[in-house]
Tab-separated table of C-alpha atoms in Angstrom:
chain	number	residue	atom	x	y	z
A	1	MET	CA	-88.240	2.748	-76.792
A	2	GLU	CA	-90.114	3.861	-73.655
A	3	ALA	CA	-92.310	2.025	-71.136
A	4	GLN	CA	-94.608	3.374	-68.437
A	5	ALA	CA	-95.307	1.883	-65.019
A	6	PRO	CA	-97.964	3.262	-62.657
A	7	VAL	CA	-96.667	4.430	-59.274
A	8	ASN	CA	-99.217	5.800	-56.763
A	9	GLY	CA	-101.590	6.965	-59.449
A	10	GLY	CA	-98.915	8.446	-61.655
A	11	SER	CA	-96.446	6.939	-64.063
A	12	VAL	CA	-92.719	6.629	-64.315
A	13	GLN	CA	-91.039	6.569	-67.683
A	14	ILE	CA	-88.213	4.085	-68.143
A	15	ARG	CA	-85.939	4.529	-71.112
A	16	THR	CA	-84.895	0.963	-71.774
A	17	GLU	CA	-82.783	1.927	-74.777
A	18	ASP	CA	-80.505	4.121	-72.656
A	19	ALA	CA	-80.324	1.526	-69.922
A	20	SER	CA	-79.261	-1.146	-72.380
A	21	ARG	CA	-76.430	1.066	-73.559
A	22	LYS	CA	-75.094	1.597	-70.045
A	23	LEU	CA	-75.484	-1.875	-68.560
A	24	PRO	CA	-73.558	-4.940	-69.753
A	25	ASN	CA	-75.384	-8.006	-70.926
A	26	PHE	CA	-75.236	-9.905	-67.638
A	27	LEU	CA	-77.159	-12.855	-69.078
A	28	GLN	CA	-74.493	-13.396	-71.711
A	29	SER	CA	-71.729	-13.000	-69.113
A	30	VAL	CA	-73.349	-15.547	-66.812
A	31	ASN	CA	-73.931	-17.971	-69.686
A	32	MET	CA	-70.282	-17.685	-70.766
A	33	LYS	CA	-69.151	-18.195	-67.185
A	34	TYR	CA	-71.079	-21.451	-66.894
A	35	VAL	CA	-69.921	-22.593	-70.326
A	36	LYS	CA	-66.310	-22.057	-69.272
A	37	LEU	CA	-66.846	-23.785	-65.914
A	38	GLY	CA	-68.478	-26.736	-67.693
A	39	TYR	CA	-65.606	-26.929	-70.181
A	40	HIS	CA	-63.047	-26.753	-67.363
A	41	TYR	CA	-64.807	-29.523	-65.416
A	42	LEU	CA	-65.116	-31.748	-68.495
A	43	ILE	CA	-61.450	-31.467	-69.496
A	44	THR	CA	-60.133	-31.747	-65.937
A	45	HIS	CA	-62.120	-34.915	-65.240
A	46	LEU	CA	-61.963	-36.354	-68.762
A	47	PHE	CA	-59.681	-39.229	-67.746
A	48	LYS	CA	-61.921	-40.145	-64.799
A	49	LEU	CA	-65.024	-39.968	-66.975
A	50	CYS	CA	-63.403	-42.289	-69.525
A	51	LEU	CA	-62.495	-44.737	-66.764
A	52	ILE	CA	-66.133	-45.174	-65.691
A	53	PRO	CA	-67.266	-47.266	-68.723
A	54	LEU	CA	-63.936	-49.147	-68.696
A	55	MET	CA	-64.398	-50.064	-65.034
A	56	ALA	CA	-68.013	-51.083	-65.698
A	57	VAL	CA	-66.925	-53.426	-68.499
A	58	SER	CA	-64.113	-54.872	-66.346
A	59	ILE	CA	-66.412	-55.519	-63.384
A	60	THR	CA	-68.956	-57.161	-65.676
A	61	GLU	CA	-66.326	-59.486	-67.161
A	62	ILE	CA	-64.892	-60.410	-63.736
A	63	SER	CA	-68.367	-61.201	-62.408
A	64	ARG	CA	-68.787	-63.748	-65.223
A	65	LEU	CA	-65.692	-65.748	-64.210
A	66	THR	CA	-66.434	-69.238	-62.898
A	67	PRO	CA	-64.299	-71.214	-60.387
A	68	ASP	CA	-63.002	-73.235	-63.316
A	69	ASP	CA	-61.843	-70.045	-65.069
A	70	LEU	CA	-59.937	-68.961	-61.939
A	71	TYR	CA	-58.296	-72.410	-61.690
A	72	GLN	CA	-57.170	-72.215	-65.323
A	73	LEU	CA	-55.677	-68.760	-64.631
A	74	TRP	CA	-53.705	-70.160	-61.687
A	75	LEU	CA	-52.357	-73.026	-63.822
A	76	HIS	CA	-51.317	-70.513	-66.457
A	77	LEU	CA	-49.299	-68.574	-63.840
A	78	GLN	CA	-47.599	-71.793	-62.672
A	79	TYR	CA	-46.529	-72.672	-66.225
A	80	ASN	CA	-45.047	-69.153	-66.613
A	81	LEU	CA	-43.524	-68.916	-63.112
A	82	VAL	CA	-40.100	-67.688	-64.317
A	83	ALA	CA	-41.625	-64.844	-66.331
A	84	PHE	CA	-43.880	-63.954	-63.406
A	85	ILE	CA	-40.928	-63.801	-60.975
A	86	LEU	CA	-38.867	-61.686	-63.389
A	87	LEU	CA	-41.714	-59.238	-63.912
A	88	SER	CA	-42.276	-59.000	-60.154
A	89	ALA	CA	-38.559	-58.390	-59.536
A	90	LEU	CA	-38.491	-55.739	-62.249
A	91	ALA	CA	-41.507	-54.016	-60.684
A	92	VAL	CA	-39.855	-54.042	-57.229
A	93	PHE	CA	-36.559	-52.727	-58.666
A	94	GLY	CA	-38.348	-49.959	-60.599
A	95	SER	CA	-40.328	-48.938	-57.525
A	96	THR	CA	-37.143	-48.825	-55.428
A	97	VAL	CA	-35.307	-46.657	-57.987
A	98	PHE	CA	-38.293	-44.312	-58.205
A	99	ILE	CA	-38.511	-43.923	-54.419
A	100	MET	CA	-34.755	-43.365	-54.057
A	101	THR	CA	-34.411	-40.826	-56.875
A	102	ARG	CA	-37.626	-38.812	-56.569
A	103	PRO	CA	-37.259	-35.281	-55.132
A	104	ARG	CA	-37.564	-35.120	-51.368
A	105	SER	CA	-40.617	-33.337	-50.057
A	106	VAL	CA	-39.841	-29.984	-48.428
A	107	TYR	CA	-42.157	-28.855	-45.644
A	108	LEU	CA	-42.644	-25.382	-44.229
A	109	VAL	CA	-42.880	-26.128	-40.508
A	110	ASP	CA	-43.524	-22.536	-39.413
A	111	TYR	CA	-42.348	-18.971	-39.944
A	112	SER	CA	-42.175	-15.784	-37.905
A	113	CYS	CA	-42.476	-12.157	-39.036
A	114	TYR	CA	-40.844	-9.361	-37.052
A	115	LEU	CA	-43.096	-6.809	-35.360
A	116	PRO	CA	-41.112	-3.668	-34.418
A	117	PRO	CA	-41.914	-1.779	-31.198
A	118	ALA	CA	-44.589	0.913	-31.396
A	119	SER	CA	-41.939	3.563	-30.646
A	120	LEU	CA	-40.565	3.084	-34.194
A	121	GLN	CA	-43.859	3.891	-35.932
A	122	VAL	CA	-43.747	6.855	-38.292
A	123	LYS	CA	-46.846	8.813	-39.283
A	124	TYR	CA	-46.975	10.974	-42.400
A	125	GLU	CA	-46.721	14.150	-40.337
A	126	LYS	CA	-43.677	12.903	-38.426
A	127	PHE	CA	-42.013	11.727	-41.639
A	128	MET	CA	-42.422	15.133	-43.293
A	129	HIS	CA	-41.493	17.051	-40.138
A	130	HIS	CA	-38.229	15.137	-39.749
A	131	SER	CA	-37.464	15.527	-43.444
A	132	LYS	CA	-37.727	19.306	-43.059
A	133	LEU	CA	-35.556	19.341	-39.934
A	134	ILE	CA	-32.782	17.393	-41.664
A	135	GLU	CA	-32.362	20.362	-44.079
A	136	ASN	CA	-30.974	18.169	-46.855
A	137	PHE	CA	-34.092	18.367	-48.994
A	138	SER	CA	-35.283	21.235	-51.167
A	139	GLU	CA	-38.891	22.440	-51.060
A	140	SER	CA	-39.515	20.683	-54.368
A	141	SER	CA	-38.171	17.396	-52.970
A	142	LEU	CA	-40.263	17.710	-49.814
A	143	GLU	CA	-43.419	18.302	-51.858
A	144	PHE	CA	-42.551	15.334	-54.078
A	145	GLN	CA	-42.161	13.057	-51.039
A	146	ARG	CA	-45.452	14.290	-49.603
A	147	LYS	CA	-47.297	13.410	-52.822
A	148	ILE	CA	-45.640	9.988	-53.027
A	149	LEU	CA	-46.626	9.224	-49.429
A	150	GLU	CA	-50.250	10.229	-49.981
A	151	ARG	CA	-50.570	8.023	-53.080
A	152	SER	CA	-48.366	5.148	-51.897
A	153	GLY	CA	-50.963	3.028	-50.121
A	154	LEU	CA	-48.943	3.129	-46.876
A	155	GLY	CA	-50.790	3.751	-43.623
A	156	GLU	CA	-49.851	5.668	-40.490
A	157	GLU	CA	-48.384	2.706	-38.564
A	158	THR	CA	-45.346	1.656	-40.608
A	159	TYR	CA	-41.895	1.521	-38.991
A	160	LEU	CA	-38.496	3.126	-39.556
A	161	PRO	CA	-35.283	2.147	-37.729
A	162	GLU	CA	-34.257	3.995	-34.604
A	163	ALA	CA	-31.402	5.790	-36.390
A	164	MET	CA	-33.913	7.507	-38.703
A	165	HIS	CA	-35.907	8.850	-35.744
A	166	CYS	CA	-32.903	10.842	-34.554
A	167	ILE	CA	-32.305	14.455	-35.557
A	168	PRO	CA	-29.919	14.483	-37.298
A	169	PRO	CA	-30.131	10.816	-38.386
A	170	ARG	CA	-27.162	8.628	-37.457
A	171	PRO	CA	-26.589	6.145	-40.307
A	172	THR	CA	-23.537	4.585	-38.647
A	173	MET	CA	-22.252	1.022	-38.998
A	174	GLU	CA	-23.108	0.404	-35.349
A	175	ALA	CA	-26.713	1.574	-35.858
A	176	ALA	CA	-27.071	-0.556	-39.011
A	177	ARG	CA	-25.799	-3.618	-37.161
A	178	GLY	CA	-28.236	-2.814	-34.374
A	179	GLU	CA	-31.155	-2.720	-36.828
A	180	ALA	CA	-30.082	-6.031	-38.411
A	181	GLU	CA	-29.744	-7.743	-35.019
A	182	GLN	CA	-33.059	-6.391	-33.782
A	183	VAL	CA	-34.936	-7.688	-36.819
A	184	MET	CA	-33.157	-11.015	-37.391
A	185	PHE	CA	-32.897	-12.076	-33.769
A	186	GLY	CA	-36.422	-10.838	-33.078
A	187	CYS	CA	-38.032	-13.170	-35.619
A	188	LEU	CA	-35.618	-16.062	-34.959
A	189	ASP	CA	-36.314	-15.998	-31.202
A	190	LYS	CA	-40.040	-16.332	-31.890
A	191	LEU	CA	-39.484	-19.043	-34.501
A	192	PHE	CA	-37.395	-21.227	-32.179
A	193	GLU	CA	-39.835	-20.645	-29.336
A	194	ASN	CA	-42.877	-21.607	-31.448
A	195	THR	CA	-41.319	-24.696	-33.049
A	196	LYS	CA	-39.307	-25.924	-30.023
A	197	ILE	CA	-36.343	-26.487	-32.347
A	198	ASN	CA	-32.825	-26.560	-30.924
A	199	PRO	CA	-30.732	-24.132	-33.032
A	200	ARG	CA	-27.937	-26.718	-33.159
A	201	ASP	CA	-30.247	-28.979	-35.188
A	202	ILE	CA	-30.159	-26.489	-38.073
A	203	GLY	CA	-28.157	-27.910	-40.990
A	204	VAL	CA	-28.674	-25.133	-43.571
A	205	LEU	CA	-28.848	-21.360	-43.038
A	206	VAL	CA	-29.645	-18.860	-45.819
A	207	VAL	CA	-29.793	-15.103	-45.155
A	208	ASN	CA	-30.686	-12.447	-47.715
A	209	CYS	CA	-30.295	-8.692	-47.359
A	210	SER	CA	-29.607	-6.593	-50.435
A	211	LEU	CA	-28.061	-3.360	-49.228
A	212	PHE	CA	-26.245	-4.151	-45.966
A	213	ASN	CA	-23.443	-6.701	-46.167
A	214	PRO	CA	-20.965	-6.194	-43.324
A	215	THR	CA	-18.000	-8.346	-42.333
A	216	PRO	CA	-18.528	-10.725	-40.563
A	217	SER	CA	-21.662	-11.447	-42.575
A	218	LEU	CA	-25.247	-11.429	-41.336
A	219	SER	CA	-25.307	-15.230	-41.496
A	220	ALA	CA	-22.153	-15.314	-39.309
A	221	MET	CA	-23.911	-13.024	-36.806
A	222	ILE	CA	-26.718	-15.598	-36.538
A	223	VAL	CA	-24.266	-18.508	-36.185
A	224	ASN	CA	-22.527	-16.615	-33.376
A	225	LYS	CA	-25.718	-15.575	-31.589
A	226	TYR	CA	-27.363	-19.025	-31.545
A	227	LYS	CA	-24.137	-21.074	-31.440
A	228	LEU	CA	-25.026	-23.116	-34.521
A	229	ARG	CA	-22.952	-26.226	-35.148
A	230	GLY	CA	-19.622	-25.992	-36.934
A	231	ASN	CA	-20.675	-27.866	-40.084
A	232	VAL	CA	-23.780	-25.754	-40.781
A	233	LYS	CA	-24.083	-24.873	-44.494
A	234	SER	CA	-24.487	-21.077	-44.336
A	235	PHE	CA	-25.118	-18.652	-47.195
A	236	ASN	CA	-25.373	-14.854	-47.288
A	237	LEU	CA	-27.112	-13.377	-50.359
A	238	GLY	CA	-26.677	-9.680	-51.131
A	239	GLY	CA	-27.727	-7.233	-53.835
A	240	MET	CA	-30.569	-9.427	-55.153
A	241	GLY	CA	-33.481	-7.093	-54.402
A	242	CYS	CA	-36.974	-7.710	-53.135
A	243	SER	CA	-37.276	-11.104	-54.830
A	244	ALA	CA	-34.330	-12.534	-52.872
A	245	GLY	CA	-36.669	-14.197	-50.377
A	246	VAL	CA	-37.887	-16.673	-53.006
A	247	ILE	CA	-34.287	-17.149	-54.207
A	248	SER	CA	-33.310	-18.064	-50.638
A	249	ILE	CA	-36.210	-20.519	-50.408
A	250	ASP	CA	-35.141	-22.083	-53.717
A	251	LEU	CA	-31.534	-22.400	-52.528
A	252	ALA	CA	-32.649	-23.963	-49.228
A	253	LYS	CA	-34.855	-26.392	-51.170
A	254	ASP	CA	-31.887	-27.485	-53.307
A	255	MET	CA	-29.745	-27.970	-50.202
A	256	LEU	CA	-32.448	-30.098	-48.599
A	257	GLN	CA	-32.412	-32.362	-51.665
A	258	VAL	CA	-28.738	-33.097	-50.966
A	259	HIS	CA	-28.641	-33.233	-47.162
A	260	ARG	CA	-30.979	-35.801	-45.655
A	261	ASN	CA	-32.975	-35.559	-42.469
A	262	THR	CA	-32.210	-31.941	-41.616
A	263	TYR	CA	-33.656	-28.475	-41.077
A	264	ALA	CA	-33.058	-25.286	-43.069
A	265	VAL	CA	-33.668	-21.761	-41.804
A	266	VAL	CA	-34.183	-18.853	-44.208
A	267	VAL	CA	-33.966	-15.262	-42.951
A	268	SER	CA	-35.192	-12.487	-45.274
A	269	THR	CA	-34.779	-8.823	-44.391
A	270	GLU	CA	-33.588	-5.414	-45.600
A	271	ASN	CA	-31.600	-2.702	-43.834
A	272	ILE	CA	-32.625	0.941	-44.040
A	273	THR	CA	-30.208	2.687	-41.660
A	274	GLN	CA	-27.297	3.132	-44.074
A	275	ASN	CA	-29.410	3.278	-47.210
A	276	TRP	CA	-31.503	6.412	-46.665
A	277	TYR	CA	-31.109	8.900	-49.502
A	278	PHE	CA	-30.300	12.473	-48.441
A	279	GLY	CA	-30.286	14.109	-51.889
A	280	ASN	CA	-32.838	15.726	-54.199
A	281	LYS	CA	-32.980	13.420	-57.222
A	282	LYS	CA	-36.626	12.409	-57.456
A	283	ALA	CA	-36.030	8.921	-58.879
A	284	MET	CA	-33.937	8.182	-55.778
A	285	LEU	CA	-36.370	9.676	-53.255
A	286	ILE	CA	-39.123	7.107	-53.887
A	287	PRO	CA	-37.490	4.309	-51.799
A	288	ASN	CA	-37.416	6.679	-48.792
A	289	CYS	CA	-41.209	6.889	-48.989
A	290	LEU	CA	-41.923	3.180	-49.515
A	291	PHE	CA	-39.373	1.015	-47.699
A	292	ARG	CA	-39.915	0.172	-44.035
A	293	VAL	CA	-38.510	-2.110	-41.325
A	294	GLY	CA	-39.439	-5.796	-41.522
A	295	GLY	CA	-38.074	-9.297	-41.684
A	296	THR	CA	-39.023	-12.943	-41.473
A	297	ALA	CA	-37.520	-16.297	-40.473
A	298	ILE	CA	-38.766	-19.531	-42.087
A	299	LEU	CA	-38.136	-23.097	-40.905
A	300	LEU	CA	-38.032	-25.775	-43.626
A	301	SER	CA	-37.646	-29.517	-43.157
A	302	ASN	CA	-37.180	-32.610	-45.315
A	303	LYS	CA	-38.033	-34.979	-42.448
A	304	GLY	CA	-41.091	-37.115	-43.182
A	305	ARG	CA	-42.174	-37.040	-39.533
A	306	ASP	CA	-42.478	-33.223	-39.685
A	307	ARG	CA	-45.305	-33.407	-42.216
A	308	ARG	CA	-47.997	-33.692	-39.536
A	309	ARG	CA	-47.005	-30.502	-37.741
A	310	SER	CA	-46.023	-28.471	-40.807
A	311	LYS	CA	-48.193	-25.755	-42.316
A	312	TYR	CA	-47.316	-26.166	-45.983
A	313	LYS	CA	-45.583	-28.379	-48.494
A	314	MET	CA	-43.490	-26.807	-51.242
A	315	VAL	CA	-44.847	-27.499	-54.714
A	316	HIS	CA	-42.790	-25.368	-57.120
A	317	THR	CA	-40.261	-22.554	-57.300
A	318	VAL	CA	-39.741	-20.709	-60.594
A	319	ARG	CA	-37.046	-18.082	-61.112
A	320	THR	CA	-36.836	-15.642	-64.047
A	321	HIS	CA	-33.874	-13.330	-64.695
A	322	LYS	CA	-34.003	-10.513	-67.283
A	323	GLY	CA	-30.527	-9.153	-66.532
A	324	ALA	CA	-29.295	-9.726	-70.100
A	325	ASP	CA	-31.444	-6.763	-71.170
A	326	GLU	CA	-29.796	-3.384	-70.457
A	327	LYS	CA	-33.037	-1.597	-69.534
A	328	ALA	CA	-34.003	-4.373	-67.157
A	329	PHE	CA	-30.538	-4.421	-65.606
A	330	ASN	CA	-30.529	-0.654	-64.960
A	331	CYS	CA	-34.141	-0.085	-63.885
A	332	VAL	CA	-33.342	-0.507	-60.147
A	333	TYR	CA	-29.815	0.807	-59.686
A	334	GLN	CA	-27.780	1.879	-56.671
A	335	GLU	CA	-25.665	4.913	-57.541
A	336	GLN	CA	-24.492	8.356	-56.473
A	337	ASP	CA	-26.185	11.536	-57.632
A	338	GLU	CA	-24.324	14.587	-58.940
A	339	ASN	CA	-23.601	15.654	-55.328
A	340	GLY	CA	-22.172	12.308	-54.279
A	341	LYS	CA	-25.277	11.205	-52.310
A	342	THR	CA	-25.845	7.446	-52.532
A	343	GLY	CA	-29.281	5.961	-53.130
A	344	VAL	CA	-31.307	3.537	-55.226
A	345	SER	CA	-32.721	4.955	-58.449
A	346	LEU	CA	-36.002	3.616	-59.856
A	347	SER	CA	-36.521	3.892	-63.611
A	348	LYS	CA	-39.747	5.140	-65.223
A	349	ASP	CA	-39.734	1.900	-67.226
A	350	LEU	CA	-39.938	-0.191	-64.057
A	351	MET	CA	-43.569	-1.306	-64.450
A	352	ALA	CA	-43.140	-2.244	-68.124
A	353	ILE	CA	-40.022	-4.259	-67.301
A	354	ALA	CA	-41.779	-5.928	-64.362
A	355	GLY	CA	-44.589	-6.884	-66.740
A	356	GLU	CA	-42.147	-8.549	-69.150
A	357	ALA	CA	-40.480	-10.417	-66.290
A	358	LEU	CA	-43.879	-11.580	-65.016
A	359	LYS	CA	-44.826	-12.757	-68.515
A	360	ALA	CA	-41.650	-14.848	-68.729
A	361	ASN	CA	-42.216	-16.249	-65.252
A	362	ILE	CA	-45.821	-17.311	-65.771
A	363	THR	CA	-44.908	-18.820	-69.162
A	364	THR	CA	-42.724	-21.246	-67.215
A	365	MET	CA	-45.121	-21.524	-64.289
A	366	GLY	CA	-48.278	-22.100	-66.357
A	367	PRO	CA	-47.619	-25.676	-67.556
A	368	LEU	CA	-46.687	-26.677	-63.993
A	369	VAL	CA	-49.831	-25.431	-62.259
A	370	LEU	CA	-52.646	-24.686	-64.713
A	371	PRO	CA	-55.355	-27.289	-65.331
A	372	ILE	CA	-55.216	-28.930	-68.739
A	373	SER	CA	-58.347	-27.039	-69.815
A	374	GLU	CA	-56.566	-23.684	-69.518
A	375	GLN	CA	-53.454	-24.998	-71.235
A	376	ILE	CA	-55.498	-26.178	-74.224
A	377	LEU	CA	-57.203	-22.787	-74.546
A	378	PHE	CA	-53.892	-20.950	-74.275
A	379	PHE	CA	-52.190	-23.194	-76.850
A	380	ALA	CA	-55.144	-23.015	-79.278
A	381	THR	CA	-55.175	-19.199	-79.070
A	382	LEU	CA	-51.411	-19.075	-79.589
A	383	VAL	CA	-51.636	-21.275	-82.704
A	384	ALA	CA	-54.544	-19.243	-84.100
A	385	LYS	CA	-52.605	-16.025	-83.508
A	386	LYS	CA	-49.560	-17.373	-85.353
A	387	LEU	CA	-51.468	-18.847	-88.292
A	388	PHE	CA	-54.367	-16.497	-88.891
A	389	ASN	CA	-54.276	-13.167	-87.103
A	390	ALA	CA	-51.107	-11.658	-85.682
A	391	LYS	CA	-53.125	-8.862	-84.041
A	392	MET	CA	-55.356	-11.294	-82.183
A	393	LYS	CA	-55.261	-10.744	-78.399
A	394	PRO	CA	-53.488	-13.578	-76.569
A	395	TYR	CA	-55.557	-15.652	-74.162
A	396	ILE	CA	-54.743	-14.827	-70.531
A	397	PRO	CA	-54.892	-18.062	-68.527
A	398	ASP	CA	-57.148	-17.993	-65.492
A	399	PHE	CA	-54.689	-18.544	-62.645
A	400	LYS	CA	-57.594	-18.437	-60.198
A	401	LEU	CA	-58.269	-22.028	-61.318
A	402	ALA	CA	-54.771	-23.014	-60.137
A	403	PHE	CA	-54.458	-20.990	-56.914
A	404	ASP	CA	-56.698	-20.140	-53.999
A	405	HIS	CA	-54.543	-17.322	-52.598
A	406	PHE	CA	-52.088	-14.788	-54.005
A	407	CYS	CA	-49.215	-13.124	-52.150
A	408	ILE	CA	-48.026	-10.362	-54.487
A	409	HIS	CA	-44.917	-8.496	-53.339
A	410	ALA	CA	-46.099	-5.293	-51.654
A	411	GLY	CA	-43.623	-3.151	-53.573
A	412	GLY	CA	-46.097	-0.322	-54.060
A	413	ARG	CA	-49.661	0.399	-55.081
A	414	ALA	CA	-48.795	0.427	-58.807
A	415	VAL	CA	-47.297	-3.088	-58.647
A	416	ILE	CA	-50.405	-4.515	-56.989
A	417	ASP	CA	-52.741	-2.628	-59.344
A	418	GLU	CA	-50.966	-3.968	-62.446
A	419	LEU	CA	-50.976	-7.577	-61.315
A	420	GLU	CA	-54.622	-7.349	-60.275
A	421	LYS	CA	-55.453	-6.069	-63.753
A	422	ASN	CA	-53.218	-8.368	-65.822
A	423	LEU	CA	-54.036	-11.560	-63.928
A	424	GLN	CA	-57.740	-10.588	-63.750
A	425	LEU	CA	-57.824	-10.950	-59.955
A	426	SER	CA	-60.573	-9.773	-57.635
A	427	GLU	CA	-60.153	-7.290	-54.788
A	428	ARG	CA	-60.217	-10.184	-52.328
A	429	HIS	CA	-57.304	-11.865	-54.111
A	430	VAL	CA	-55.079	-8.787	-53.644
A	431	GLU	CA	-56.452	-7.838	-50.224
A	432	ALA	CA	-53.506	-9.379	-48.341
A	433	SER	CA	-51.013	-7.433	-50.476
A	434	ARG	CA	-52.813	-4.100	-50.109
A	435	MET	CA	-53.311	-4.476	-46.373
A	436	THR	CA	-49.676	-5.497	-45.836
A	437	LEU	CA	-48.522	-2.422	-47.770
A	438	HIS	CA	-50.860	-0.279	-45.673
A	439	ARG	CA	-49.853	-1.721	-42.300
A	440	PHE	CA	-46.134	-2.441	-42.761
A	441	GLY	CA	-45.080	-0.692	-45.975
A	442	ASN	CA	-42.627	-2.262	-48.428
A	443	THR	CA	-40.576	-4.613	-46.236
A	444	SER	CA	-38.709	-5.864	-49.314
A	445	SER	CA	-38.177	-9.641	-49.562
A	446	SER	CA	-40.175	-10.370	-46.395
A	447	SER	CA	-43.427	-8.731	-47.571
A	448	ILE	CA	-44.864	-11.952	-49.064
A	449	TRP	CA	-44.663	-13.582	-45.621
A	450	TYR	CA	-46.566	-10.760	-43.903
A	451	GLU	CA	-49.212	-11.317	-46.594
A	452	LEU	CA	-49.361	-15.059	-45.903
A	453	ALA	CA	-49.703	-14.269	-42.192
A	454	TYR	CA	-52.632	-11.959	-43.044
A	455	ILE	CA	-54.454	-14.735	-44.923
A	456	GLU	CA	-53.908	-17.085	-41.977
A	457	GLY	CA	-55.033	-14.427	-39.521
A	458	LYS	CA	-58.315	-14.094	-41.407
A	459	GLY	CA	-58.850	-17.872	-41.164
A	460	ARG	CA	-58.932	-18.318	-44.946
A	461	MET	CA	-56.210	-20.931	-45.420
A	462	LYS	CA	-57.897	-24.335	-45.656
A	463	LYS	CA	-56.434	-27.792	-46.162
A	464	GLY	CA	-55.474	-28.339	-49.801
A	465	ASN	CA	-55.453	-24.621	-50.662
A	466	ARG	CA	-52.689	-23.487	-52.970
A	467	VAL	CA	-50.918	-20.172	-52.512
A	468	TRP	CA	-48.758	-18.352	-55.063
A	469	GLN	CA	-46.026	-16.016	-53.822
A	470	ILE	CA	-44.809	-13.576	-56.493
A	471	ALA	CA	-41.835	-11.256	-55.948
A	472	PHE	CA	-39.918	-8.763	-58.099
A	473	GLY	CA	-36.367	-7.560	-57.577
A	474	SER	CA	-33.433	-5.668	-59.038
A	475	GLY	CA	-31.481	-7.280	-61.826
A	476	PHE	CA	-34.342	-7.561	-63.020
A	477	LYS	CA	-35.973	-10.682	-61.580
A	478	CYS	CA	-39.430	-12.170	-61.102
A	479	ASN	CA	-39.551	-15.219	-58.836
A	480	SER	CA	-42.434	-17.436	-57.713
A	481	ALA	CA	-43.036	-20.009	-55.006
A	482	VAL	CA	-46.070	-22.290	-54.790
A	483	TRP	CA	-47.191	-23.956	-51.550
A	484	VAL	CA	-50.060	-26.263	-50.636
A	485	ALA	CA	-51.646	-26.152	-47.179
A	486	LEU	CA	-51.395	-29.470	-45.332
A	487	ASN	CA	-54.113	-28.551	-42.809
A	488	ASN	CA	-56.550	-25.766	-41.986
A	489	VAL	CA	-53.750	-23.343	-41.112
A	490	LYS	CA	-54.036	-21.262	-37.966
A	491	PRO	CA	-51.923	-18.128	-37.448
A	492	SER	CA	-48.615	-18.616	-35.658
A	493	VAL	CA	-48.205	-17.545	-32.055
A	494	ASN	CA	-47.204	-13.854	-31.903
A	495	SER	CA	-48.248	-13.205	-35.495
A	496	PRO	CA	-47.576	-9.590	-36.575
A	497	TRP	CA	-51.330	-9.239	-37.201
A	498	ASP	CA	-52.461	-10.459	-33.770
A	499	HIS	CA	-53.140	-6.997	-32.407
A	500	CYS	CA	-54.847	-5.496	-35.448
A	501	ILE	CA	-56.328	-8.187	-37.750
A	502	ASP	CA	-59.888	-7.295	-36.716
A	503	ARG	CA	-59.401	-3.747	-38.052
A	504	TYR	CA	-58.665	-5.013	-41.531
A	505	PRO	CA	-59.418	-4.720	-44.379
A	506	VAL	CA	-59.528	-0.939	-44.271
A	507	LYS	CA	-60.897	1.292	-46.999
A	508	LEU	CA	-58.060	2.905	-48.925
A	509	GLU	CA	-58.339	6.373	-50.390
A	510	TYR	CA	-55.693	7.658	-52.782
């Protein structure tokens, strides 16, 4: 079918048949969108809508009561005084038990992300130049690293520890301790300064770092530096991968349920100095290209009076462990290559395994956070699939109805791409993750906090907003934390994005 339209005395032919083949039916898409929004609104507010006629009937009946009716009601209560007192006592007792046994609210007072000095920045050219000078890598390995860097999503301003800037590198115990102290003490100093908390008021300390676990431990180094009190409950988590930050938060939450009126500090970091791979096995070279210096310190409280000054309230933590499966267990594995060089090997099955772990995690998370409308759709699709058509595509719940912001672990471009696709997120939803990967690289367990700081820096975190932090780690694990903003959240003093937030988002080219 063709149509003609006059333009300046001539005509332009428009082939509507071809256009209809190329363009989607936007009208149908818009109609379906509004149908779904209407359905979601109806189901979500069904209880309230049912209450309206009930309240109308109740108000009408109460308005018809005469003074004589009220007097008769009072006499009835007097005749049944014993029953009335017993019911009142039971109500008071039940309320007291509920208040005493309900989980204590956990508040995120503030957090601080470490910003390394500019002297530790490493550009692509410097990275490749130093790799050549080290003379440990073959030409094939150097070319492989160059390609990984170019496609990684990392920018030119990420940071490596001082020991890796030396030629030759000096991965000594002293240098590794120096990196750990620089990162941990750097973010803790800012945290205590911003919150005006006396370190001796800290009752619980949890530190996680997967690949560097010296004796005394990292948590002991913090106790010694800040002279924490002798009865502090300290924990040092190692070998738990990039999802260990959420594990630490979950552990601190459990401790705050037991210990009343106290503070908990969580420190999440990773150490690169002694974990650089100097061999030529490609599966073990990838971490060299992705992992960078970073760390964060988080202050949690179970004190009711801290609610007013806190940024967030914890809503849920969900942990999923797939370690019983051999492929999942081995997909991120620290080992030695055939030449005795130690490194972390990443399996080709990593993304598929991460997808399975995510599926298990959101299966648990869904009923806790999704509106009832989405849960009904998901359940109905599941039943239909079981009863009628095994090949029927499962319904993917719309998590955008449950969360306003997403902090997806900045493990690499592929991780972010897959979650954007599978959770049907928009570019804006994954912007914080992509920009964090670009600016700071993969900072392991602390990356989700740099992302939260990015959202705050952009002024997007409003009162009542919910944020979902998703992290993946060796083992294999997928862990989630859900927070709700208690106020319109402003960025913390000395945020890692202070000096550059106006330059972002940047356009990424792979």
